[in-house]
Tab-separated table of N, CA and C in Angstrom:
chain	number	residue	atom	x	y	z
A	233	GLN	N	0.816	-1.203	0.000
A	233	GLN	CA	0.000	0.000	0.000
A	233	GLN	C	0.851	1.255	0.000
A	234	VAL	N	2.145	1.103	0.225
A	234	VAL	CA	3.071	2.221	0.190
A	234	VAL	C	4.138	1.915	-0.851
A	235	GLN	N	4.456	2.902	-1.640
A	235	GLN	CA	5.513	2.761	-2.636
A	235	GLN	C	6.565	3.818	-2.427
A	236	LEU	N	7.829	3.421	-2.546
A	236	LEU	CA	8.937	4.355	-2.568
A	236	LEU	C	9.591	4.242	-3.939
A	237	VAL	N	9.610	5.327	-4.659
A	237	VAL	CA	10.162	5.326	-6.011
A	237	VAL	C	11.389	6.214	-6.040
A	238	GLU	N	12.523	5.605	-6.411
A	238	GLU	CA	13.795	6.319	-6.444
A	238	GLU	C	14.136	6.724	-7.875
A	239	SER	N	14.916	7.778	-7.971
A	239	SER	CA	15.416	8.197	-9.273
A	239	SER	C	16.710	8.960	-9.081
A	240	GLY	N	17.467	9.100	-10.171
A	240	GLY	CA	18.644	9.949	-10.142
A	240	GLY	C	19.978	9.235	-10.151
A	241	GLY	N	19.984	7.923	-10.075
A	241	GLY	CA	21.257	7.214	-10.125
A	241	GLY	C	21.853	7.248	-11.516
A	242	GLY	N	23.084	6.748	-11.634
A	242	GLY	CA	23.724	6.709	-12.937
A	242	GLY	C	25.221	6.581	-12.829
A	243	LEU	N	25.880	6.864	-13.951
A	243	LEU	CA	27.328	6.784	-14.057
A	243	LEU	C	27.910	8.189	-14.092
A	244	VAL	N	28.914	8.422	-13.278
A	244	VAL	CA	29.545	9.736	-13.215
A	244	VAL	C	31.040	9.550	-12.975
A	245	GLN	N	31.820	10.507	-13.431
A	245	GLN	CA	33.260	10.463	-13.189
A	245	GLN	C	33.572	10.930	-11.773
A	246	ALA	N	34.690	10.477	-11.262
A	246	ALA	CA	35.139	10.918	-9.944
A	246	ALA	C	35.210	12.443	-9.911
A	247	GLY	N	34.723	12.996	-8.799
A	247	GLY	CA	34.666	14.444	-8.663
A	247	GLY	C	33.348	15.050	-9.098
A	248	GLY	N	32.527	14.253	-9.750
A	248	GLY	CA	31.247	14.733	-10.240
A	248	GLY	C	30.156	14.689	-9.190
A	249	SER	N	28.937	15.008	-9.638
A	249	SER	CA	27.795	15.096	-8.728
A	249	SER	C	26.602	14.330	-9.283
A	250	LEU	N	25.785	13.871	-8.370
A	250	LEU	CA	24.498	13.269	-8.702
A	250	LEU	C	23.499	13.665	-7.619
A	251	ARG	N	22.232	13.691	-7.989
A	251	ARG	CA	21.169	13.965	-7.020
A	251	ARG	C	20.150	12.841	-7.076
A	252	LEU	N	19.993	12.158	-5.961
A	252	LEU	CA	18.998	11.102	-5.844
A	252	LEU	C	17.714	11.662	-5.252
A	253	SER	N	16.598	11.126	-5.730
A	253	SER	CA	15.286	11.484	-5.184
A	253	SER	C	14.535	10.207	-4.826
A	254	CYS	N	13.686	10.317	-3.825
A	254	CYS	CA	12.859	9.180	-3.432
A	254	CYS	C	11.514	9.722	-2.963
A	255	ALA	N	10.457	9.337	-3.665
A	255	ALA	CA	9.114	9.804	-3.340
A	255	ALA	C	8.284	8.663	-2.779
A	256	ALA	N	7.662	8.917	-1.640
A	256	ALA	CA	6.787	7.931	-1.006
A	256	ALA	C	5.339	8.270	-1.327
A	257	SER	N	4.564	7.237	-1.633
A	257	SER	CA	3.148	7.444	-1.932
A	257	SER	C	2.334	6.262	-1.413
A	258	GLY	N	1.023	6.489	-1.301
A	258	GLY	CA	0.151	5.418	-0.833
A	258	GLY	C	-0.518	5.796	0.470
A	259	SER	N	-0.819	4.775	1.261
A	259	SER	CA	-1.548	4.964	2.502
A	259	SER	C	-0.591	5.403	3.615
A	260	ILE	N	-0.318	6.691	3.654
A	260	ILE	CA	0.643	7.257	4.598
A	260	ILE	C	-0.046	8.282	5.472
A	261	PHE	N	-0.025	8.065	6.789
A	261	PHE	CA	-0.553	9.072	7.706
A	261	PHE	C	0.529	10.087	8.064
A	262	SER	N	1.726	9.568	8.305
A	262	SER	CA	2.840	10.460	8.638
A	262	SER	C	4.148	9.777	8.269
A	263	ILE	N	5.162	10.582	8.084
A	263	ILE	CA	6.517	10.073	7.883
A	263	ILE	C	7.400	10.667	8.961
A	264	ASN	N	8.019	9.824	9.746
A	264	ASN	CA	8.866	10.298	10.836
A	264	ASN	C	10.280	10.615	10.369
A	265	ALA	N	10.768	9.822	9.429
A	265	ALA	CA	12.119	10.007	8.923
A	265	ALA	C	12.251	9.319	7.577
A	266	MET	N	13.205	9.792	6.804
A	266	MET	CA	13.560	9.151	5.539
A	266	MET	C	15.068	9.173	5.411
A	267	GLY	N	15.585	8.350	4.532
A	267	GLY	CA	17.034	8.345	4.364
A	267	GLY	C	17.492	7.375	3.308
A	268	TRP	N	18.794	7.161	3.317
A	268	TRP	CA	19.438	6.329	2.304
A	268	TRP	C	20.455	5.391	2.935
A	269	TYR	N	20.409	4.160	2.499
A	269	TYR	CA	21.460	3.192	2.747
A	269	TYR	C	22.124	2.889	1.399
A	270	ARG	N	23.288	2.287	1.455
A	270	ARG	CA	23.916	1.814	0.229
A	270	ARG	C	24.592	0.473	0.467
A	271	GLN	N	24.726	-0.274	-0.617
A	271	GLN	CA	25.391	-1.568	-0.537
A	271	GLN	C	26.274	-1.761	-1.756
A	272	ALA	N	27.558	-1.879	-1.499
A	272	ALA	CA	28.524	-2.148	-2.559
A	272	ALA	C	28.712	-3.663	-2.679
A	273	PRO	N	29.168	-4.128	-3.829
A	273	PRO	CA	29.363	-5.575	-4.023
A	273	PRO	C	30.281	-6.161	-2.954
A	274	GLY	N	29.824	-7.233	-2.321
A	274	GLY	CA	30.630	-7.919	-1.324
A	274	GLY	C	30.685	-7.231	0.025
A	275	LYS	N	29.907	-6.159	0.188
A	275	LYS	CA	29.923	-5.429	1.452
A	275	LYS	C	28.530	-5.398	2.065
A	276	GLN	N	28.502	-5.098	3.361
A	276	GLN	CA	27.227	-4.976	4.043
A	276	GLN	C	26.564	-3.652	3.701
A	277	ARG	N	25.239	-3.654	3.810
A	277	ARG	CA	24.512	-2.410	3.614
A	277	ARG	C	24.870	-1.446	4.741
A	278	GLU	N	25.099	-0.184	4.397
A	278	GLU	CA	25.479	0.820	5.397
A	278	GLU	C	24.619	2.061	5.259
A	279	LEU	N	24.383	2.706	6.385
A	279	LEU	CA	23.638	3.957	6.378
A	279	LEU	C	24.484	5.056	5.758
A	280	VAL	N	23.895	5.778	4.833
A	280	VAL	CA	24.559	6.941	4.225
A	280	VAL	C	24.133	8.213	4.950
A	281	ALA	N	22.843	8.425	5.034
A	281	ALA	CA	22.310	9.619	5.690
A	281	ALA	C	20.835	9.421	5.957
A	282	ASP	N	20.354	10.086	7.006
A	282	ASP	CA	18.920	10.115	7.243
A	282	ASP	C	18.509	11.479	7.777
A	283	ILE	N	17.207	11.726	7.712
A	283	ILE	CA	16.681	13.029	8.113
A	283	ILE	C	15.291	12.819	8.697
A	284	THR	N	15.008	13.509	9.787
A	284	THR	CA	13.674	13.437	10.381
A	284	THR	C	12.759	14.451	9.702
A	285	SER	N	11.478	14.320	9.964
A	285	SER	CA	10.521	15.253	9.376
A	285	SER	C	10.748	16.679	9.881
A	286	SER	N	11.391	16.807	11.026
A	286	SER	CA	11.695	18.145	11.558
A	286	SER	C	13.022	18.684	11.046
A	287	GLY	N	13.747	17.863	10.261
A	287	GLY	CA	14.959	18.350	9.621
A	287	GLY	C	16.268	17.964	10.285
A	288	SER	N	16.229	17.157	11.318
A	288	SER	CA	17.479	16.711	11.939
A	288	SER	C	18.146	15.669	11.050
A	289	THR	N	19.435	15.860	10.847
A	289	THR	CA	20.153	15.003	9.906
A	289	THR	C	21.254	14.197	10.587
A	290	ASN	N	21.620	13.124	9.919
A	290	ASN	CA	22.681	12.227	10.388
A	290	ASN	C	23.398	11.702	9.155
A	291	TYR	N	24.736	11.733	9.187
A	291	TYR	CA	25.524	11.305	8.041
A	291	TYR	C	26.577	10.279	8.448
A	292	ALA	N	26.886	9.388	7.535
A	292	ALA	CA	28.051	8.536	7.716
A	292	ALA	C	29.299	9.401	7.631
A	293	ASP	N	30.317	9.039	8.401
A	293	ASP	CA	31.549	9.841	8.388
A	293	ASP	C	32.140	9.932	6.986
A	294	SER	N	31.985	8.871	6.206
A	294	SER	CA	32.605	8.815	4.882
A	294	SER	C	31.991	9.791	3.881
A	295	VAL	N	30.819	10.338	4.191
A	295	VAL	CA	30.163	11.249	3.234
A	295	VAL	C	29.988	12.659	3.784
A	296	LYS	N	30.353	12.873	5.033
A	296	LYS	CA	30.196	14.204	5.626
A	296	LYS	C	30.969	15.239	4.829
A	297	GLY	N	30.338	16.359	4.574
A	297	GLY	CA	30.970	17.424	3.815
A	297	GLY	C	30.836	17.274	2.310
A	298	ARG	N	30.382	16.110	1.853
A	298	ARG	CA	30.218	15.886	0.406
A	298	ARG	C	28.755	15.656	0.028
A	299	PHE	N	28.006	15.015	0.897
A	299	PHE	CA	26.604	14.698	0.619
A	299	PHE	C	25.704	15.577	1.490
A	300	THR	N	24.554	15.928	0.932
A	300	THR	CA	23.556	16.688	1.685
A	300	THR	C	22.188	16.041	1.498
A	301	ILE	N	21.534	15.752	2.610
A	301	ILE	CA	20.197	15.167	2.563
A	301	ILE	C	19.180	16.244	2.906
A	302	SER	N	18.049	16.194	2.220
A	302	SER	CA	16.974	17.146	2.490
A	302	SER	C	15.637	16.443	2.299
A	303	ILE	N	14.594	17.050	2.843
A	303	ILE	CA	13.270	16.435	2.772
A	303	ILE	C	12.231	17.487	2.441
A	304	ASP	N	11.267	17.095	1.617
A	304	ASP	CA	10.111	17.922	1.310
A	304	ASP	C	8.906	17.204	1.897
A	305	ASN	N	8.476	17.647	3.071
A	305	ASN	CA	7.405	16.938	3.773
A	305	ASN	C	6.085	16.983	3.002
A	306	ALA	N	5.848	18.059	2.295
A	306	ALA	CA	4.597	18.186	1.539
A	306	ALA	C	4.515	17.161	0.411
A	307	LYS	N	5.686	16.789	-0.103
A	307	LYS	CA	5.733	15.837	-1.220
A	307	LYS	C	6.156	14.439	-0.779
A	308	ASN	N	6.400	14.255	0.522
A	308	ASN	CA	6.896	12.959	1.021
A	308	ASN	C	8.111	12.499	0.216
A	309	THR	N	9.018	13.416	-0.003
A	309	THR	CA	10.163	13.136	-0.861
A	309	THR	C	11.452	13.509	-0.148
A	310	VAL	N	12.429	12.629	-0.280
A	310	VAL	CA	13.751	12.886	0.270
A	310	VAL	C	14.745	12.969	-0.885
A	311	TYR	N	15.723	13.836	-0.722
A	311	TYR	CA	16.747	14.055	-1.734
A	311	TYR	C	18.126	13.801	-1.131
A	312	LEU	N	19.038	13.331	-1.975
A	312	LEU	CA	20.427	13.186	-1.552
A	312	LEU	C	21.301	13.820	-2.628
A	313	GLN	N	21.847	14.979	-2.316
A	313	GLN	CA	22.780	15.650	-3.212
A	313	GLN	C	24.172	15.115	-2.924
A	314	MET	N	24.786	14.525	-3.925
A	314	MET	CA	26.099	13.898	-3.753
A	314	MET	C	27.119	14.641	-4.605
A	315	ASN	N	28.052	15.285	-3.940
A	315	ASN	CA	29.116	16.028	-4.621
A	315	ASN	C	30.466	15.383	-4.365
A	316	SER	N	31.442	15.762	-5.156
A	316	SER	CA	32.807	15.245	-5.001
A	316	SER	C	32.800	13.726	-4.891
A	317	LEU	N	32.094	13.093	-5.786
A	317	LEU	CA	31.944	11.638	-5.722
A	317	LEU	C	33.269	10.929	-5.936
A	318	LYS	N	33.416	9.814	-5.250
A	318	LYS	CA	34.627	8.998	-5.313
A	318	LYS	C	34.265	7.583	-5.803
A	319	PRO	N	35.207	6.875	-6.366
A	319	PRO	CA	34.911	5.492	-6.803
A	319	PRO	C	34.360	4.623	-5.676
A	320	GLU	N	34.778	4.894	-4.457
A	320	GLU	CA	34.282	4.090	-3.329
A	320	GLU	C	32.833	4.396	-2.971
A	321	ASP	N	32.248	5.394	-3.593
A	321	ASP	CA	30.815	5.666	-3.413
A	321	ASP	C	29.956	4.767	-4.310
A	322	THR	N	30.603	4.021	-5.185
A	322	THR	CA	29.873	3.124	-6.080
A	322	THR	C	29.113	2.079	-5.276
A	323	ALA	N	27.813	1.997	-5.501
A	323	ALA	CA	26.962	1.084	-4.743
A	323	ALA	C	25.536	1.183	-5.275
A	324	VAL	N	24.700	0.277	-4.805
A	324	VAL	CA	23.261	0.440	-4.991
A	324	VAL	C	22.745	1.227	-3.781
A	325	TYR	N	22.039	2.296	-4.054
A	325	TYR	CA	21.521	3.163	-3.001
A	325	TYR	C	20.035	2.872	-2.802
A	326	TYR	N	19.678	2.605	-1.549
A	326	TYR	CA	18.309	2.256	-1.200
A	326	TYR	C	17.707	3.351	-0.314
A	327	CYS	N	16.550	3.812	-0.700
A	327	CYS	CA	15.803	4.772	0.097
A	327	CYS	C	14.951	4.021	1.124
A	328	PHE	N	14.753	4.638	2.289
A	328	PHE	CA	13.822	4.072	3.256
A	328	PHE	C	12.989	5.196	3.867
A	329	ALA	N	11.841	4.805	4.405
A	329	ALA	CA	10.982	5.761	5.096
A	329	ALA	C	10.366	5.091	6.317
A	330	ASP	N	10.409	5.788	7.435
A	330	ASP	CA	9.738	5.333	8.661
A	330	ASP	C	8.339	5.949	8.676
A	331	ILE	N	7.348	5.104	8.498
A	331	ILE	CA	5.996	5.562	8.186
A	331	ILE	C	5.021	5.241	9.303
A	332	GLY	N	4.159	6.203	9.589
A	332	GLY	CA	3.043	5.976	10.488
A	332	GLY	C	1.790	5.751	9.667
A	333	SER	N	1.106	4.652	9.937
A	333	SER	CA	-0.085	4.327	9.160
A	333	SER	C	-1.345	4.901	9.820
A	334	TYR	N	-2.436	4.859	9.088
A	334	TYR	CA	-3.712	5.350	9.605
A	334	TYR	C	-4.241	4.478	10.736
A	335	SER	N	-3.761	3.245	10.815
A	335	SER	CA	-4.194	2.343	11.890
A	335	SER	C	-3.437	2.578	13.179
A	336	GLY	N	-2.398	3.416	13.108
A	336	GLY	CA	-1.624	3.716	14.301
A	336	GLY	C	-0.317	2.947	14.401
A	337	SER	N	-0.106	2.007	13.495
A	337	SER	CA	1.143	1.248	13.520
A	337	SER	C	2.243	1.995	12.772
A	338	TYR	N	3.472	1.595	13.058
A	338	TYR	CA	4.632	2.199	12.394
A	338	TYR	C	5.427	1.098	11.711
A	339	PHE	N	5.972	1.419	10.569
A	339	PHE	CA	6.784	0.440	9.852
A	339	PHE	C	7.779	1.169	8.969
A	340	THR	N	8.767	0.412	8.520
A	340	THR	CA	9.780	0.947	7.610
A	340	THR	C	9.588	0.324	6.237
A	341	ASP	N	9.533	1.171	5.238
A	341	ASP	CA	9.415	0.692	3.862
A	341	ASP	C	10.674	1.055	3.084
A	342	TRP	N	10.943	0.298	2.022
A	342	TRP	CA	12.180	0.453	1.252
A	342	TRP	C	11.894	0.636	-0.229
A	343	GLY	N	12.771	1.398	-0.867
A	343	GLY	CA	12.744	1.508	-2.313
A	343	GLY	C	13.436	0.324	-2.967
A	344	GLN	N	13.377	0.300	-4.299
A	344	GLN	CA	13.909	-0.837	-5.038
A	344	GLN	C	15.419	-0.739	-5.247
A	345	GLY	N	15.974	0.410	-5.001
A	345	GLY	CA	17.409	0.603	-5.172
A	345	GLY	C	17.727	1.268	-6.498
A	346	THR	N	18.738	2.111	-6.478
A	346	THR	CA	19.213	2.757	-7.688
A	346	THR	C	20.738	2.681	-7.720
A	347	GLN	N	21.274	2.333	-8.875
A	347	GLN	CA	22.720	2.130	-8.999
A	347	GLN	C	23.442	3.462	-9.185
A	348	VAL	N	24.487	3.643	-8.409
A	348	VAL	CA	25.400	4.778	-8.570
A	348	VAL	C	26.783	4.200	-8.854
A	349	THR	N	27.346	4.599	-9.977
A	349	THR	CA	28.670	4.126	-10.367
A	349	THR	C	29.570	5.322	-10.609
A	350	VAL	N	30.699	5.355	-9.906
A	350	VAL	CA	31.658	6.444	-10.029
A	350	VAL	C	32.927	5.887	-10.641
A	351	SER	N	33.281	6.381	-11.806
A	351	SER	CA	34.472	5.901	-12.493
A	351	SER	C	35.679	6.753	-12.120
A	352	SER	N	36.836	6.119	-12.105
A	352	SER	CA	38.065	6.846	-11.725
A	352	SER	C	38.755	7.443	-12.936
């Protein structure tokens, strides 16, 4: 009943920029937080950044100063601006949202993933 649709991945040279978007739709009463994880081949999924509906942010040390996360609460959309990209940023990026339903329950939903490839 909830969909997260990601966009904005692709291939970029080292030092370049990409902007990821993730829009949540469906039966949503509230969104408490949204964010991004990533998973590189042979590695565990790791948190990249997250943001609460009030705008509090959290970043992985490896992306601080290069990535910026933002949220548009009216559109249920989270953005990840990625600058100064490095080959080690290459991964599948997954969006997530912590959602409050109309029934009062809370759950986390995930996007399908978008590939980011940074060439050296």
